[in-house]
Amino acid sequence: MHIAAKSQHDTTADTIIDAASEVFADKGYEGARVDELARAAGVNKATLYYQIGDKEAVYHAVITRVLARTADEVCAAVAEVDECEEKIRRFINIFARNAGNMRYAAPIMLREVASGGRNLPESAIAEMGRLLGALGEALREGERSGLFRPVNEFMVHMMIVGSLMLYSANEPIRRRNAERHPEIYNEQHFISNEEAGEQVTDLVLAAIANNKQ
Amino acid sequence: MHIAAKSQHDTTADTIIDAASEVFADKGYEGARVDELARAAGVNKATLYYQIGDKEAVYHAVITRVLARTADEVCAAVAEVDECEEKIRRFINIFARNAGNMRYAAPIMLREVASGGRNLPESAIAEMGRLLGALGEALREGERSGLFRPVNEFMVHMMIVGSLMLYSANEPIRRRNAERHPEIYNEQHFISNEEAGEQVTDLVLAAIANNKQ
DNA sequence: ACACAATTCAACCAAACGGTTAAACCAATT
DNA sequence: AATTGGTTTAACCGTTTGGTTGAATTGTGT
């Protein structure tokens, strides 16, 4: 039995969303040009309108996918382990690696936050809820077992996500600044993403540790 | 003797930079229209070009001022106290309050970071160095006195700045999301900025505490 | 009051922008 | 081969955009 091949529609649409993910991550919503999105996808502009819709529709498709993949990756990594500290390590690691999908998610979300979520579609909200849920679950479990002290889950989430998205996204700034101002920058500004994840893991676990145990 | 009054040039330029700070914070560089900048400042567009220059020049003037003021505020607050923990409290408080100048600095810098610092002028770099210096000094002092353990200063900076800028900037998102998805959000997502600052202070001080003391 | 410099203005401009249209092309079915 | 539906295209379009210009207005000094 032969399974029906994927329609051209899905393939072209995916190609467009792939390309648009890069362009929106690089330029932001207003900075990205529809012509550019089409060129990056290797299609004619009208194809893009046919396949997905107007500029906003493309953006929504991108951001929904980017957040869904982020949540998928995070939840999968966290679900692989049982121990709450390890869950937090896994959570942090996805953000720290800044690989694949996360390379788009960080700049896109930083801009979205800066604009008060103006261009965030309804479909993205549930995905954000999944992220919050993954970390929250691990923190509550750690508290129940006496390993962690009671903390504001959301602030811990902000600390992890904020620090790592900012660290990865500002690499070009650091590199540029270090050339002009070597007196300000040293090796601690240029640790690997992996090492940054370990530093954040260390700091966060120390922050939430229940020392009264 | 009569001191010469401030020239019209300085007053109009300041008015433009004030207004532009708001518009750029709200819309970002590409999203802000020059017409809009002029309207917000209550001047004719050509006046804006005469007083400051093209769109990029206005942006540079804004970001340089916003960062200088941020660094001024932070350094002044930190310099008022001698004790290293209190310095960190003061540092965090400036970001947490999200008042005045910081309301512009957070969204502007989040976007700038998302774009790899593409529109960051040379003049802004020294100001960023001042910020890094203020926190770094306090951390090193705490380490010398045995109160803090050795940590990556830059990562701690990322944690503080990242969490608080993200928290304040994403308030509209939280509010909107909570209306549609009350099952995801609870009171810990809506603590005051002051309380958020206290939470971050608590977490950061716990993270860097030297428990071997 | 006058002259000159500084500042602001309304109107204008070419290019860029997001979006549209009818025709051409392609694939599948009969 | 013809038909039909799906997909893509080149060319086009009205509006918006950042920037410019010469005239008008305002400020300053004598």
Short mmCIF file of C-alpha atoms in Angstrom, two decimals, chain A:
data_model
loop_
_atom_site.label_atom_id
_atom_site.label_comp_id
_atom_site.label_asym_id
_atom_site.label_seq_id
_atom_site.Cartn_x
_atom_site.Cartn_y
_atom_site.Cartn_z
CA MET A 1 0.00 0.00 0.00
CA HIS A 2 1.27 3.41 -0.94
CA ILE A 3 0.88 6.31 1.43
CA ALA A 4 -0.14 9.52 -0.39
CA ALA A 5 2.83 11.81 -0.85
CA LYS A 6 2.83 15.06 0.97
CA SER A 7 1.04 17.65 -1.12
CA GLN A 8 2.95 20.45 -2.73
CA HIS A 9 0.95 22.76 -0.56
CA ASP A 10 2.45 21.45 2.67
CA THR A 11 5.97 21.38 1.27
CA THR A 12 5.91 24.91 -0.06
CA ALA A 13 4.26 26.21 3.08
CA ASP A 14 6.90 24.55 5.25
CA THR A 15 9.64 25.98 3.11
CA ILE A 16 8.17 29.40 3.54
CA ILE A 17 7.82 29.05 7.30
CA ASP A 18 11.40 27.75 7.58
CA ALA A 19 12.75 30.72 5.70
CA ALA A 20 10.49 33.19 7.44
CA SER A 21 11.62 31.90 10.82
CA GLU A 22 15.14 33.04 9.99
CA VAL A 23 14.15 36.38 8.54
CA PHE A 24 11.80 37.31 11.37
CA ALA A 25 14.38 36.23 13.93
CA ASP A 26 16.95 38.42 12.23
CA LYS A 27 14.87 41.48 11.37
CA GLY A 28 11.74 41.30 13.49
CA TYR A 29 8.21 41.74 12.21
CA GLU A 30 8.43 45.33 11.01
CA GLY A 31 11.99 44.99 9.80
CA ALA A 32 11.24 41.98 7.60
CA ARG A 33 10.06 42.73 4.07
CA VAL A 34 7.55 40.46 2.34
CA ASP A 35 9.77 40.46 -0.75
CA GLU A 36 12.60 39.27 1.42
CA LEU A 37 10.54 36.51 2.98
CA ALA A 38 9.61 35.28 -0.48
CA ARG A 39 13.17 35.48 -1.75
CA ALA A 40 14.52 33.65 1.26
CA ALA A 41 11.98 30.88 0.65
CA GLY A 42 12.82 30.75 -3.06
CA VAL A 43 9.25 31.49 -4.13
CA ASN A 44 7.41 34.28 -5.79
CA LYS A 45 5.74 36.74 -3.41
CA ALA A 46 2.25 35.85 -4.63
CA THR A 47 3.00 32.21 -3.81
CA LEU A 48 3.59 33.20 -0.26
CA TYR A 49 0.21 34.94 -0.16
CA TYR A 50 -1.45 31.91 -1.76
CA GLN A 51 0.19 29.39 0.57
CA ILE A 52 -0.08 31.19 3.86
CA GLY A 53 -1.57 34.64 3.57
CA ASP A 54 -0.50 38.17 4.31
CA LYS A 55 2.54 39.23 6.29
CA GLU A 56 0.78 38.89 9.60
CA ALA A 57 -0.43 35.40 8.75
CA VAL A 58 3.13 34.34 7.96
CA TYR A 59 4.34 35.78 11.22
CA HIS A 60 1.65 33.98 13.16
CA ALA A 61 2.50 30.72 11.46
CA VAL A 62 6.15 31.19 12.36
CA ILE A 63 5.68 32.18 15.95
CA THR A 64 3.15 29.42 16.59
CA ARG A 65 5.53 26.83 15.21
CA VAL A 66 8.57 28.23 16.97
CA LEU A 67 6.84 28.23 20.33
CA ALA A 68 5.29 24.82 19.79
CA ARG A 69 8.69 23.35 19.00
CA THR A 70 10.23 25.05 22.00
CA ALA A 71 7.57 23.61 24.26
CA ASP A 72 7.90 20.19 22.59
CA GLU A 73 11.66 20.12 23.09
CA VAL A 74 11.50 21.32 26.67
CA CYS A 75 8.69 18.99 27.70
CA ALA A 76 10.33 16.01 26.04
CA ALA A 77 13.66 16.69 27.73
CA VAL A 78 12.07 17.20 31.12
CA ALA A 79 9.85 14.12 30.77
CA GLU A 80 12.88 11.90 30.17
CA VAL A 81 13.95 12.16 33.78
CA ASP A 82 12.22 11.72 37.10
CA GLU A 83 14.37 13.64 39.50
CA CYS A 84 13.41 17.27 39.98
CA GLU A 85 16.94 18.71 39.93
CA GLU A 86 17.65 16.85 36.74
CA LYS A 87 14.44 18.19 35.26
CA ILE A 88 15.63 21.70 35.92
CA ARG A 89 19.00 20.90 34.36
CA ARG A 90 17.24 19.61 31.29
CA PHE A 91 14.98 22.66 31.13
CA ILE A 92 17.92 25.03 31.36
CA ASN A 93 19.93 23.08 28.84
CA ILE A 94 17.40 23.56 26.04
CA PHE A 95 17.63 27.31 26.40
CA ALA A 96 21.37 27.38 26.92
CA ARG A 97 22.20 25.31 23.83
CA ASN A 98 20.55 27.87 21.60
CA ALA A 99 20.45 25.32 18.81
CA GLY A 100 18.02 24.75 16.00
CA ASN A 101 14.60 26.15 16.71
CA MET A 102 15.82 28.05 19.75
CA ARG A 103 17.95 30.29 17.57
CA TYR A 104 14.71 31.70 16.21
CA ALA A 105 12.69 31.54 19.38
CA ALA A 106 14.96 33.74 21.48
CA PRO A 107 15.12 36.86 19.25
CA ILE A 108 11.50 36.51 18.18
CA MET A 109 10.29 36.28 21.76
CA LEU A 110 12.57 39.06 23.00
CA ARG A 111 11.06 41.40 20.45
CA GLU A 112 7.55 40.17 21.12
CA VAL A 113 8.00 40.86 24.81
CA ALA A 114 9.44 44.30 24.05
CA SER A 115 6.26 45.08 22.12
CA GLY A 116 3.99 43.80 24.86
CA GLY A 117 2.99 40.76 22.85
CA ARG A 118 1.26 42.89 20.25
CA ASN A 119 1.78 40.32 17.50
CA LEU A 120 1.35 37.19 19.60
CA PRO A 121 -1.46 35.04 18.22
CA GLU A 122 -3.92 33.23 20.42
CA SER A 123 -2.40 29.93 19.33
CA ALA A 124 0.91 30.81 20.97
CA ILE A 125 -0.50 31.19 24.44
CA ALA A 126 -1.13 27.55 25.14
CA GLU A 127 2.46 26.79 24.16
CA MET A 128 3.73 29.33 26.65
CA GLY A 129 1.56 27.66 29.25
CA ARG A 130 3.28 24.35 28.56
CA LEU A 131 6.67 25.90 29.23
CA LEU A 132 5.52 27.41 32.49
CA GLY A 133 3.97 24.09 33.44
CA ALA A 134 7.12 22.06 32.86
CA LEU A 135 9.26 24.14 35.18
CA GLY A 136 6.49 24.70 37.72
CA GLU A 137 5.96 20.97 38.08
CA ALA A 138 9.63 20.35 38.78
CA LEU A 139 9.80 23.15 41.33
CA ARG A 140 6.71 21.97 43.20
CA GLU A 141 7.99 18.42 43.27
CA GLY A 142 11.29 19.58 44.69
CA GLU A 143 9.47 21.55 47.32
CA ARG A 144 7.31 18.57 48.30
CA SER A 145 10.37 16.38 48.66
CA GLY A 146 12.11 19.00 50.79
CA LEU A 147 14.91 19.60 48.29
CA PHE A 148 13.76 23.06 47.26
CA ARG A 149 12.39 25.93 49.27
CA PRO A 150 9.16 27.68 48.27
CA VAL A 151 9.85 30.17 45.51
CA ASN A 152 7.89 32.18 42.97
CA GLU A 153 7.84 29.79 40.04
CA PHE A 154 7.31 32.50 37.51
CA MET A 155 10.29 34.55 38.72
CA VAL A 156 12.51 31.50 38.49
CA HIS A 157 11.23 30.96 34.97
CA MET A 158 12.03 34.57 34.17
CA MET A 159 15.53 34.18 35.56
CA ILE A 160 16.30 31.09 33.51
CA VAL A 161 14.71 32.20 30.28
CA GLY A 162 15.73 35.83 30.63
CA SER A 163 19.37 35.19 31.37
CA LEU A 164 19.92 32.58 28.70
CA MET A 165 18.00 34.24 25.90
CA LEU A 166 19.82 37.46 26.68
CA TYR A 167 23.18 35.72 26.85
CA SER A 168 22.82 33.94 23.54
CA ALA A 169 21.22 36.84 21.71
CA ASN A 170 23.80 39.39 22.79
CA GLU A 171 26.84 37.49 21.59
CA PRO A 172 27.34 39.78 18.58
CA ILE A 173 27.24 42.79 20.91
CA ARG A 174 29.82 41.28 23.22
CA ARG A 175 32.13 40.40 20.38
CA ARG A 176 31.88 43.82 18.86
CA ASN A 177 32.29 45.62 22.16
CA ALA A 178 35.29 43.58 23.19
CA GLU A 179 37.18 44.66 20.09
CA ARG A 180 36.70 48.31 20.87
CA HIS A 181 36.77 48.13 24.66
CA PRO A 182 39.04 45.30 25.79
CA GLU A 183 39.28 46.88 29.24
CA ILE A 184 35.64 46.03 29.95
CA TYR A 185 35.56 42.46 28.67
CA ASN A 186 37.30 39.33 29.82
CA GLU A 187 36.91 35.57 29.52
CA GLN A 188 33.79 35.40 31.64
CA HIS A 189 31.92 37.20 28.89
CA PHE A 190 32.84 34.54 26.39
CA ILE A 191 32.06 31.24 27.99
CA SER A 192 30.43 28.66 25.72
CA ASN A 193 26.67 28.27 25.67
CA GLU A 194 27.17 24.96 27.41
CA GLU A 195 29.18 26.58 30.18
CA ALA A 196 26.61 29.36 30.45
CA GLY A 197 23.95 26.71 30.99
CA GLU A 198 26.05 25.14 33.71
CA GLN A 199 26.57 28.49 35.39
CA VAL A 200 22.85 29.22 35.34
CA THR A 201 22.08 25.73 36.57
CA ASP A 202 24.48 26.19 39.45
CA LEU A 203 23.11 29.61 40.34
CA VAL A 204 19.46 28.60 40.07
CA LEU A 205 19.87 25.38 42.06
CA ALA A 206 21.71 27.31 44.75
CA ALA A 207 18.98 29.95 44.76
CA ILE A 208 16.18 27.46 45.30
CA ALA A 209 18.01 25.04 47.56
CA ASN A 210 16.32 24.32 50.84
CA ASN A 211 19.20 24.92 53.25
CA LYS A 212 17.06 24.23 56.29
CA GLN A 213 17.06 20.57 55.40
#
